[in-house]
Amino acid sequence: MRIVLGVSGGIAAYKSALLLRLLTEAGHDVRVVPTRASLEFVGLATWEALSGHPVSTEVFEDVPHVPHVSLGKSADLVVVAPATADLLSRAATGRADDLLTATLLTARCPVLVAPAMHTEMWEHPATVANVRTLRERGVHVLEPASGRLTGADTGPGRMPDPEVVAAAALALVEPAEPSPAQDLAGMPVVVSAGGPREPLDPVRYLGNRSSGRQGYALARAARARGARVTLVTANVALPVPEGVEALPVETTEQLRDAVRAAAKDADVVVMAAAVADFRPASSATSKIKKSGGDPLVLRLGQNPDILAELAAERLRPGQVVVGFAAETGDDGASVLEHGRAKALRKRADLLVVNAVGAGRGFGTADNDITILDRDAEVVATASGSKDVVADRVWDAVLAHL
Ligand code: C5P
């Protein structure tokens, strides 16, 4: 991308050397156009060395190439940092008395300016009016940061950090992410995530390594596609995705109650939580003590299989029930064979099978999945980030609906 970096005459001009570096290191071809006054702060040699191009301030240099027209016309983005009160005034009135203001008049691309001046100048009605004029014409004027100014004074008027200016400028020209299709618009769905903890005594529990990432990705993806998402979340240390209703739970029993209550009104239930198959047959009311060197024997009772119950009962007619099967292969059967057996046993509409262990699945960023239907036939496979996988799961749900 071709970027023009305008620099006007303020002490913050030195920060633009770093801004220039950030833009060139991001792979852009940057032409620097300083004002005459700015050269009092940072000289031509700095701009020429860092940009790799000759630099001038005047329209009467390099006349055969008509730079006062060509620079602006060929730019994909113009950034002016710092923009002084004088520069804002000249830009607002359409002056063309140096190469930078002439460039601003000929540019048809996005323009971002980062004002920097003393607070009194920034707040003066003349500057306020100039900023309003520029904004009305579509120029993006950053708010100056507050803090220490050139002398002992402080207040709004500092040029924002180069990283902030670079990010704001590039955001103007980067293509916006296409918004996802709203193919789940208004649909009530329930997702369970994480791993329940089964108390052994007031301080200990039995738990598992589920991070909740895949469940949270499923909730986020459904929300992005317009669904009304209830996330039953068991011991997950991740921020709840925006727009999602979270119901935190601790144990399998609480998870079961919360999922079943929410499932009564849901079109889809996705059981991504790593529910414990077993829990201590009883939980001690006080801390279990060591007794000499004797081993401690725990008796475990089986938890209800929430997924199998949901699949058998169908708390709402037509509801699609989706399970997950985190498997490790063994001598007896492969991951997929274990998954197939589980699909036939649990009778969920869809079962998402993934391999776990040895750095795969639990807690990692990526997942490899095979989606089976209730007859254990493969309906889809996917691999990639948990966000990508989440979208493929919802695609399969939609196809099933
Ligand atoms: O049998 P397994 O634990 O591998 O089954 C995994 C699937 O079943 C997941 O969708 C999980 O949420 C669900 N499950 C359940 N209740 C249990 C155990 C697992 O709903 N007690």
CSV table of C-alpha atoms and ligand atoms in Angstrom, one decimal:
chain,number,residue,atom,x,y,z
A,1,MET,CA,0.0,0.0,0.0
A,2,ARG,CA,1.2,3.5,-0.7
A,3,ILE,CA,1.0,5.7,2.3
A,4,VAL,CA,1.8,9.4,2.6
A,5,LEU,CA,3.0,10.4,6.1
A,6,GLY,CA,2.6,14.1,6.7
A,7,VAL,CA,4.6,15.6,9.6
A,8,SER,CA,3.9,19.1,10.8
A,9,GLY,CA,5.9,21.3,13.2
A,10,GLY,CA,5.5,20.1,16.7
A,11,ILE,CA,7.8,18.4,19.3
A,12,ALA,CA,5.8,15.1,18.7
A,13,ALA,CA,7.4,14.9,15.2
A,14,TYR,CA,10.1,12.7,16.8
A,15,LYS,CA,7.4,10.1,17.5
A,16,SER,CA,6.6,9.9,13.8
A,17,ALA,CA,10.0,8.4,13.2
A,18,LEU,CA,8.8,5.4,15.0
A,19,LEU,CA,5.4,5.6,13.3
A,20,LEU,CA,7.2,5.5,10.0
A,21,ARG,CA,9.1,2.5,11.1
A,22,LEU,CA,5.9,0.7,12.1
A,23,LEU,CA,4.3,1.4,8.7
A,24,THR,CA,7.3,0.4,6.6
A,25,GLU,CA,7.8,-2.8,8.7
A,26,ALA,CA,4.2,-3.7,8.0
A,27,GLY,CA,5.2,-3.8,4.4
A,28,HIS,CA,4.0,-0.4,3.1
A,29,ASP,CA,5.7,2.1,0.8
A,30,VAL,CA,5.7,5.3,2.8
A,31,ARG,CA,6.4,8.8,1.4
A,32,VAL,CA,7.1,11.4,4.1
A,33,VAL,CA,6.0,14.9,3.5
A,34,PRO,CA,7.1,17.2,6.3
A,35,THR,CA,6.2,20.9,6.7
A,36,ARG,CA,9.1,23.4,6.7
A,37,ALA,CA,8.5,24.1,10.4
A,38,SER,CA,8.7,20.4,11.3
A,39,LEU,CA,12.3,20.2,10.0
A,40,GLU,CA,13.2,22.3,13.1
A,41,PHE,CA,12.4,19.2,15.1
A,42,VAL,CA,13.3,16.3,12.8
A,43,GLY,CA,15.5,16.8,9.8
A,44,LEU,CA,15.2,15.6,6.1
A,45,ALA,CA,17.9,13.0,6.5
A,46,THR,CA,16.0,11.1,9.1
A,47,TRP,CA,12.9,10.9,6.9
A,48,GLU,CA,14.9,10.0,3.8
A,49,ALA,CA,16.9,7.3,5.6
A,50,LEU,CA,13.9,5.7,7.3
A,51,SER,CA,11.5,5.9,4.2
A,52,GLY,CA,14.1,5.1,1.6
A,53,HIS,CA,12.7,7.9,-0.6
A,54,PRO,CA,13.8,11.5,-1.3
A,55,VAL,CA,11.8,13.9,0.8
A,56,SER,CA,10.8,17.5,0.2
A,57,THR,CA,8.5,20.1,1.7
A,58,GLU,CA,7.9,22.3,-1.3
A,59,VAL,CA,5.8,22.1,-4.5
A,60,PHE,CA,8.6,23.6,-6.5
A,61,GLU,CA,11.0,20.7,-6.1
A,62,ASP,CA,11.1,17.8,-8.5
A,63,VAL,CA,8.6,19.7,-10.7
A,64,PRO,CA,8.6,17.3,-13.7
A,65,HIS,CA,7.0,14.7,-11.5
A,66,VAL,CA,4.3,17.1,-10.3
A,67,PRO,CA,4.6,15.8,-6.8
A,68,HIS,CA,1.9,18.2,-5.4
A,69,VAL,CA,-0.7,16.3,-7.4
A,70,SER,CA,0.8,12.9,-7.9
A,71,LEU,CA,1.6,12.1,-4.2
A,72,GLY,CA,-2.0,12.6,-3.1
A,73,LYS,CA,-3.6,11.0,-6.1
A,74,SER,CA,-1.6,7.8,-5.9
A,75,ALA,CA,-1.9,7.4,-2.1
A,76,ASP,CA,-4.0,4.7,-0.6
A,77,LEU,CA,-3.8,6.3,2.8
A,78,VAL,CA,-2.7,9.7,4.2
A,79,VAL,CA,-1.6,10.0,7.8
A,80,VAL,CA,-0.7,13.4,9.3
A,81,ALA,CA,1.1,13.0,12.6
A,82,PRO,CA,1.6,15.2,14.4
A,83,ALA,CA,-1.0,17.7,13.1
A,84,THR,CA,-0.5,21.1,14.6
A,85,ALA,CA,-3.2,23.7,15.1
A,86,ASP,CA,-1.7,25.6,12.1
A,87,LEU,CA,-1.9,22.5,9.9
A,88,LEU,CA,-5.5,21.8,10.9
A,89,SER,CA,-6.3,25.4,10.1
A,90,ARG,CA,-4.7,25.3,6.7
A,91,ALA,CA,-6.3,21.9,5.9
A,92,ALA,CA,-9.7,23.1,7.0
A,93,THR,CA,-9.5,26.2,4.8
A,94,GLY,CA,-8.2,24.3,1.8
A,95,ARG,CA,-4.8,26.1,1.6
A,96,ALA,CA,-2.2,24.6,-0.7
A,97,ASP,CA,0.8,26.6,0.3
A,98,ASP,CA,3.2,23.7,0.8
A,99,LEU,CA,3.5,20.1,-0.4
A,100,LEU,CA,1.6,18.6,2.5
A,101,THR,CA,-1.5,20.8,2.2
A,102,ALA,CA,-1.5,20.4,-1.6
A,103,THR,CA,-1.3,16.6,-1.1
A,104,LEU,CA,-4.3,16.8,1.3
A,105,LEU,CA,-6.3,18.6,-1.4
A,106,THR,CA,-5.5,16.0,-4.1
A,107,ALA,CA,-5.9,12.9,-2.0
A,108,ARG,CA,-9.1,10.9,-2.5
A,109,CYS,CA,-8.2,8.1,-0.1
A,110,PRO,CA,-8.8,7.9,3.6
A,111,VAL,CA,-7.1,10.6,5.6
A,112,LEU,CA,-6.2,10.3,9.3
A,113,VAL,CA,-4.8,13.2,11.4
A,114,ALA,CA,-3.3,12.9,14.9
A,115,PRO,CA,-3.5,16.4,16.5
A,116,ALA,CA,-0.8,17.4,19.0
A,117,MET,CA,-0.6,20.9,20.6
A,118,HIS,CA,-1.0,22.6,23.9
A,119,THR,CA,-4.3,22.2,25.6
A,120,GLU,CA,-5.3,25.9,25.1
A,121,MET,CA,-4.7,25.6,21.4
A,122,TRP,CA,-6.7,22.3,21.1
A,123,GLU,CA,-9.6,23.8,23.1
A,124,HIS,CA,-9.7,27.2,21.3
A,125,PRO,CA,-12.9,27.7,19.3
A,126,ALA,CA,-10.9,28.2,16.1
A,127,THR,CA,-9.3,24.7,16.4
A,128,VAL,CA,-12.6,23.2,17.5
A,129,ALA,CA,-14.3,24.6,14.4
A,130,ASN,CA,-11.5,23.4,12.1
A,131,VAL,CA,-11.7,19.9,13.6
A,132,ARG,CA,-15.4,19.9,13.0
A,133,THR,CA,-15.0,21.0,9.4
A,134,LEU,CA,-12.4,18.3,8.7
A,135,ARG,CA,-14.6,15.6,10.3
A,136,GLU,CA,-17.6,16.8,8.3
A,137,ARG,CA,-15.5,16.3,5.2
A,138,GLY,CA,-14.7,12.7,6.2
A,139,VAL,CA,-11.2,13.3,7.6
A,140,HIS,CA,-10.6,11.0,10.6
A,141,VAL,CA,-9.3,13.2,13.4
A,142,LEU,CA,-7.9,11.2,16.4
A,143,GLU,CA,-8.5,12.6,19.9
A,144,PRO,CA,-5.2,13.7,21.4
A,145,ALA,CA,-4.0,11.9,24.4
A,146,SER,CA,-3.8,13.6,27.8
A,147,GLY,CA,-0.6,13.9,29.7
A,148,ARG,CA,2.7,15.8,29.9
A,149,LEU,CA,3.1,18.4,27.2
A,150,THR,CA,6.3,20.1,26.0
A,151,GLY,CA,6.9,22.2,29.1
A,152,ALA,CA,5.7,21.7,32.6
A,153,ASP,CA,2.0,21.8,31.5
A,154,THR,CA,-0.2,18.7,31.3
A,155,GLY,CA,-3.6,18.1,29.7
A,156,PRO,CA,-5.2,16.9,26.5
A,157,GLY,CA,-2.9,17.6,23.5
A,158,ARG,CA,-0.3,14.8,23.3
A,159,MET,CA,0.0,12.9,20.1
A,160,PRO,CA,-1.2,9.4,20.8
A,161,ASP,CA,1.5,6.7,20.8
A,162,PRO,CA,2.8,5.7,17.3
A,163,GLU,CA,1.3,2.2,17.8
A,164,VAL,CA,-2.1,3.7,18.4
A,165,VAL,CA,-1.8,6.0,15.3
A,166,ALA,CA,-0.6,3.2,13.1
A,167,ALA,CA,-3.4,0.8,14.2
A,168,ALA,CA,-6.1,3.5,13.7
A,169,ALA,CA,-4.7,4.4,10.3
A,170,LEU,CA,-4.4,0.9,8.9
A,171,ALA,CA,-7.9,0.0,10.3
A,172,LEU,CA,-9.2,2.6,7.8
A,173,VAL,CA,-8.0,0.7,4.8
A,174,GLU,CA,-8.1,-2.9,5.9
A,175,PRO,CA,-11.0,-4.7,4.5
A,176,ALA,CA,-13.7,-5.2,7.2
A,177,GLU,CA,-14.3,-8.8,8.3
A,178,PRO,CA,-17.4,-10.0,6.5
A,179,SER,CA,-20.1,-10.4,9.1
A,180,PRO,CA,-21.2,-14.0,9.5
A,181,ALA,CA,-24.5,-15.2,8.0
A,182,GLN,CA,-27.4,-14.8,10.5
A,183,ASP,CA,-28.5,-18.4,9.8
A,184,LEU,CA,-29.2,-19.1,13.5
A,185,ALA,CA,-31.1,-15.8,14.0
A,186,GLY,CA,-33.2,-15.8,17.1
A,187,MET,CA,-32.7,-19.6,17.7
A,188,PRO,CA,-32.5,-20.6,21.4
A,189,VAL,CA,-29.5,-22.9,21.9
A,190,VAL,CA,-27.8,-24.3,25.0
A,191,VAL,CA,-24.1,-25.1,25.2
A,192,SER,CA,-22.4,-26.7,28.1
A,193,ALA,CA,-18.6,-26.1,28.6
A,194,GLY,CA,-15.8,-26.9,30.9
A,195,GLY,CA,-15.5,-29.7,33.5
A,196,PRO,CA,-17.5,-30.2,36.6
A,197,ARG,CA,-15.7,-30.7,40.0
A,198,GLU,CA,-16.9,-33.4,42.3
A,199,PRO,CA,-16.1,-32.6,45.9
A,200,LEU,CA,-14.3,-35.1,48.0
A,201,ASP,CA,-14.3,-33.0,51.1
A,202,PRO,CA,-14.5,-29.2,51.6
A,203,VAL,CA,-11.1,-28.5,50.0
A,204,ARG,CA,-10.6,-31.3,47.4
A,205,TYR,CA,-12.3,-32.3,44.3
A,206,LEU,CA,-12.2,-34.8,41.4
A,207,GLY,CA,-11.9,-32.9,38.1
A,208,ASN,CA,-10.5,-33.1,34.6
A,209,ARG,CA,-8.4,-31.0,32.3
A,210,SER,CA,-11.2,-29.5,30.2
A,211,SER,CA,-10.4,-25.8,29.5
A,212,GLY,CA,-13.8,-25.0,28.1
A,213,ARG,CA,-12.3,-23.4,25.0
A,214,GLN,CA,-14.3,-25.5,22.5
A,215,GLY,CA,-17.5,-24.9,24.3
A,216,TYR,CA,-16.9,-21.2,24.5
A,217,ALA,CA,-16.0,-21.2,20.8
A,218,LEU,CA,-19.3,-22.9,20.1
A,219,ALA,CA,-21.2,-20.3,22.1
A,220,ARG,CA,-19.3,-17.4,20.4
A,221,ALA,CA,-19.9,-18.8,16.9
A,222,ALA,CA,-23.6,-19.4,17.6
A,223,ARG,CA,-24.0,-15.9,18.9
A,224,ALA,CA,-22.2,-14.4,15.9
A,225,ARG,CA,-24.7,-16.3,13.7
A,226,GLY,CA,-27.6,-14.8,15.6
A,227,ALA,CA,-28.6,-17.5,18.1
A,228,ARG,CA,-29.8,-16.8,21.6
A,229,VAL,CA,-27.2,-18.6,23.6
A,230,THR,CA,-27.3,-20.0,27.1
A,231,LEU,CA,-23.8,-21.2,28.2
A,232,VAL,CA,-23.8,-23.6,31.1
A,233,THR,CA,-20.2,-23.2,32.2
A,234,ALA,CA,-18.3,-25.4,34.7
A,235,ASN,CA,-15.1,-24.0,36.1
A,236,VAL,CA,-13.9,-22.2,33.0
A,237,ALA,CA,-11.3,-19.4,33.3
A,238,LEU,CA,-12.2,-17.6,30.1
A,239,PRO,CA,-14.2,-14.4,29.5
A,240,VAL,CA,-17.8,-15.1,28.6
A,241,PRO,CA,-18.5,-14.2,25.0
A,242,GLU,CA,-20.4,-11.0,24.5
A,243,GLY,CA,-24.1,-11.4,24.2
A,244,VAL,CA,-24.1,-14.9,25.7
A,245,GLU,CA,-26.0,-15.7,28.9
A,246,ALA,CA,-23.7,-17.6,31.2
A,247,LEU,CA,-24.9,-20.0,34.0
A,248,PRO,CA,-21.9,-20.9,36.1
A,249,VAL,CA,-22.0,-24.3,37.8
A,250,GLU,CA,-19.6,-26.4,39.8
A,251,THR,CA,-20.7,-30.0,40.0
A,252,THR,CA,-22.3,-32.5,37.5
A,253,GLU,CA,-25.5,-32.4,39.4
A,254,GLN,CA,-25.7,-28.5,39.1
A,255,LEU,CA,-24.7,-28.8,35.4
A,256,ARG,CA,-27.5,-31.3,34.8
A,257,ASP,CA,-30.1,-29.1,36.5
A,258,ALA,CA,-29.0,-26.0,34.6
A,259,VAL,CA,-28.8,-27.7,31.2
A,260,ARG,CA,-32.2,-29.5,31.6
A,261,ALA,CA,-33.9,-26.3,32.7
A,262,ALA,CA,-32.5,-24.3,29.8
A,263,ALA,CA,-33.1,-27.2,27.3
A,264,LYS,CA,-36.9,-27.0,27.8
A,265,ASP,CA,-36.9,-23.9,25.6
A,266,ALA,CA,-34.0,-24.7,23.3
A,267,ASP,CA,-33.9,-25.9,19.7
A,268,VAL,CA,-30.4,-27.2,20.0
A,269,VAL,CA,-28.4,-28.5,23.0
A,270,VAL,CA,-24.7,-29.0,22.6
A,271,MET,CA,-23.0,-30.9,25.4
A,272,ALA,CA,-19.4,-29.8,25.0
A,273,ALA,CA,-18.7,-30.1,28.7
A,274,ALA,CA,-16.4,-32.9,29.8
A,275,VAL,CA,-18.8,-34.3,32.3
A,276,ALA,CA,-17.4,-36.6,35.0
A,277,ASP,CA,-18.6,-40.2,34.6
A,278,PHE,CA,-18.0,-40.8,38.3
A,279,ARG,CA,-18.2,-38.8,41.5
A,280,PRO,CA,-17.3,-39.7,45.1
A,281,ALA,CA,-20.0,-41.9,46.5
A,282,SER,CA,-20.0,-39.5,49.5
A,283,SER,CA,-18.4,-36.2,50.2
A,284,ALA,CA,-16.8,-35.7,53.6
A,285,THR,CA,-18.1,-32.7,55.5
A,286,SER,CA,-14.6,-32.1,57.0
A,287,LYS,CA,-11.2,-32.4,55.5
A,288,ILE,CA,-10.1,-36.0,55.0
A,289,LYS,CA,-7.0,-36.7,57.2
A,290,LYS,CA,-4.1,-39.0,56.6
A,291,SER,CA,-4.2,-42.1,58.7
A,292,GLY,CA,-0.7,-43.3,59.2
A,293,GLY,CA,0.7,-44.7,56.0
A,294,ASP,CA,-2.6,-46.3,54.9
A,295,PRO,CA,-3.7,-45.8,51.4
A,296,LEU,CA,-7.0,-43.9,51.0
A,297,VAL,CA,-9.7,-45.8,49.2
A,298,LEU,CA,-12.3,-43.8,47.4
A,299,ARG,CA,-15.6,-45.2,46.4
A,300,LEU,CA,-17.1,-43.6,43.3
A,301,GLY,CA,-20.6,-43.7,42.1
A,302,GLN,CA,-21.7,-43.2,38.5
A,303,ASN,CA,-23.1,-39.8,37.4
A,304,PRO,CA,-26.2,-39.7,35.3
A,305,ASP,CA,-25.4,-39.5,31.6
A,306,ILE,CA,-26.9,-36.1,30.8
A,307,LEU,CA,-26.5,-36.4,27.1
A,308,ALA,CA,-28.1,-39.8,26.8
A,309,GLU,CA,-31.0,-38.6,28.9
A,310,LEU,CA,-31.5,-35.6,26.7
A,311,ALA,CA,-31.4,-37.7,23.6
A,312,ALA,CA,-33.9,-40.2,25.0
A,313,GLU,CA,-36.3,-37.7,26.5
A,314,ARG,CA,-36.3,-34.8,24.0
A,315,LEU,CA,-37.3,-32.0,26.4
A,316,ARG,CA,-38.6,-30.1,23.4
A,317,PRO,CA,-40.0,-31.7,20.2
A,318,GLY,CA,-37.7,-31.5,17.2
A,319,GLN,CA,-34.7,-30.5,19.5
A,320,VAL,CA,-31.3,-31.4,18.1
A,321,VAL,CA,-29.0,-32.9,20.7
A,322,VAL,CA,-25.3,-32.8,20.1
A,323,GLY,CA,-22.6,-34.6,22.1
A,324,PHE,CA,-18.8,-34.6,22.1
A,325,ALA,CA,-16.6,-37.6,22.4
A,326,ALA,CA,-13.1,-37.0,23.5
A,327,GLU,CA,-11.3,-40.3,22.8
A,328,THR,CA,-7.8,-41.8,22.8
A,329,GLY,CA,-7.3,-44.8,20.6
A,330,ASP,CA,-6.0,-48.0,22.2
A,331,ASP,CA,-5.0,-51.5,21.2
A,332,GLY,CA,-8.7,-52.5,21.0
A,333,ALA,CA,-10.0,-49.7,18.8
A,334,SER,CA,-9.2,-46.5,17.0
A,335,VAL,CA,-10.5,-43.0,18.1
A,336,LEU,CA,-13.2,-43.3,15.4
A,337,GLU,CA,-14.2,-46.8,16.4
A,338,HIS,CA,-14.7,-45.7,20.0
A,339,GLY,CA,-16.7,-42.7,18.7
A,340,ARG,CA,-18.9,-44.9,16.6
A,341,ALA,CA,-19.7,-47.1,19.5
A,342,LYS,CA,-20.5,-44.1,21.6
A,343,ALA,CA,-22.8,-42.6,18.9
A,344,LEU,CA,-24.8,-45.9,18.8
A,345,ARG,CA,-24.9,-46.0,22.6
A,346,LYS,CA,-25.9,-42.4,23.3
A,347,ARG,CA,-28.2,-41.8,20.4
A,348,ALA,CA,-27.5,-38.1,20.2
A,349,ASP,CA,-28.4,-36.6,16.8
A,350,LEU,CA,-24.8,-35.7,16.2
A,351,LEU,CA,-21.6,-36.7,18.0
A,352,VAL,CA,-18.5,-34.7,17.5
A,353,VAL,CA,-15.5,-37.1,17.9
A,354,ASN,CA,-12.0,-35.8,18.6
A,355,ALA,CA,-8.7,-37.3,19.7
A,356,VAL,CA,-7.3,-36.1,23.0
A,357,GLY,CA,-4.1,-36.7,24.9
A,358,ALA,CA,-0.5,-36.1,24.0
A,359,GLY,CA,-1.0,-32.4,23.4
A,360,ARG,CA,-4.2,-32.8,21.4
A,361,GLY,CA,-7.7,-31.7,22.2
A,362,PHE,CA,-7.9,-30.6,25.8
A,363,GLY,CA,-6.6,-27.1,26.5
A,364,THR,CA,-5.0,-26.7,23.0
A,365,ALA,CA,-6.0,-24.1,20.5
A,366,ASP,CA,-6.7,-26.5,17.6
A,367,ASN,CA,-9.0,-29.5,17.2
A,368,ASP,CA,-9.5,-32.3,14.7
A,369,ILE,CA,-13.0,-33.6,14.6
A,370,THR,CA,-15.3,-36.1,12.9
A,371,ILE,CA,-19.0,-35.6,13.2
A,372,LEU,CA,-21.2,-38.7,13.3
A,373,ASP,CA,-25.0,-39.0,13.1
A,374,ARG,CA,-27.0,-41.2,15.5
A,375,ASP,CA,-26.4,-44.2,13.2
A,376,ALA,CA,-22.6,-43.6,13.5
A,377,GLU,CA,-22.3,-42.4,9.9
A,378,VAL,CA,-19.7,-39.7,9.2
A,379,VAL,CA,-21.5,-36.5,8.2
A,380,ALA,CA,-18.5,-34.1,8.3
A,381,THR,CA,-14.9,-33.7,9.3
A,382,ALA,CA,-13.1,-30.5,10.2
A,383,SER,CA,-9.7,-29.4,11.6
A,384,GLY,CA,-8.3,-26.1,12.6
A,385,SER,CA,-8.8,-23.6,15.4
A,386,LYS,CA,-11.6,-24.3,17.9
A,387,ASP,CA,-13.5,-21.3,16.3
A,388,VAL,CA,-13.3,-22.9,12.8
A,389,VAL,CA,-14.4,-26.3,14.3
A,390,ALA,CA,-17.3,-24.6,16.1
A,391,ASP,CA,-18.6,-23.1,12.8
A,392,ARG,CA,-18.5,-26.6,11.2
A,393,VAL,CA,-20.4,-28.0,14.1
A,394,TRP,CA,-23.2,-25.4,13.7
A,395,ASP,CA,-23.1,-26.1,9.9
A,396,ALA,CA,-23.8,-29.7,10.7
A,397,VAL,CA,-26.6,-28.8,13.1
A,398,LEU,CA,-28.2,-26.6,10.5
A,399,ALA,CA,-28.1,-29.3,7.9
A,400,HIS,CA,-29.7,-31.6,10.5
A,401,LEU,CA,-32.5,-29.1,11.3
B,1,C5P,O1,-19.1,-41.0,27.6
B,1,C5P,P1,-18.3,-39.8,27.4
B,1,C5P,O2,-18.0,-39.0,28.7
B,1,C5P,O3,-17.1,-39.9,26.6
B,1,C5P,O4,-19.4,-38.9,26.6
B,1,C5P,C1,-19.1,-37.6,26.3
B,1,C5P,C2,-20.3,-36.8,25.9
B,1,C5P,O5,-21.3,-37.1,26.8
B,1,C5P,C3,-20.2,-35.3,26.0
B,1,C5P,O6,-21.0,-34.7,25.1
B,1,C5P,C4,-20.5,-35.1,27.5
B,1,C5P,O7,-20.9,-33.8,27.7
B,1,C5P,C5,-21.6,-36.1,27.7
B,1,C5P,N1,-21.7,-36.6,29.0
B,1,C5P,C6,-22.9,-36.4,29.8
B,1,C5P,N2,-23.0,-36.9,31.0
B,1,C5P,C7,-22.1,-37.7,31.5
B,1,C5P,C8,-20.9,-38.0,30.8
B,1,C5P,C9,-20.8,-37.4,29.5
B,1,C5P,O8,-23.7,-35.7,29.3
B,1,C5P,N3,-22.2,-38.2,32.8
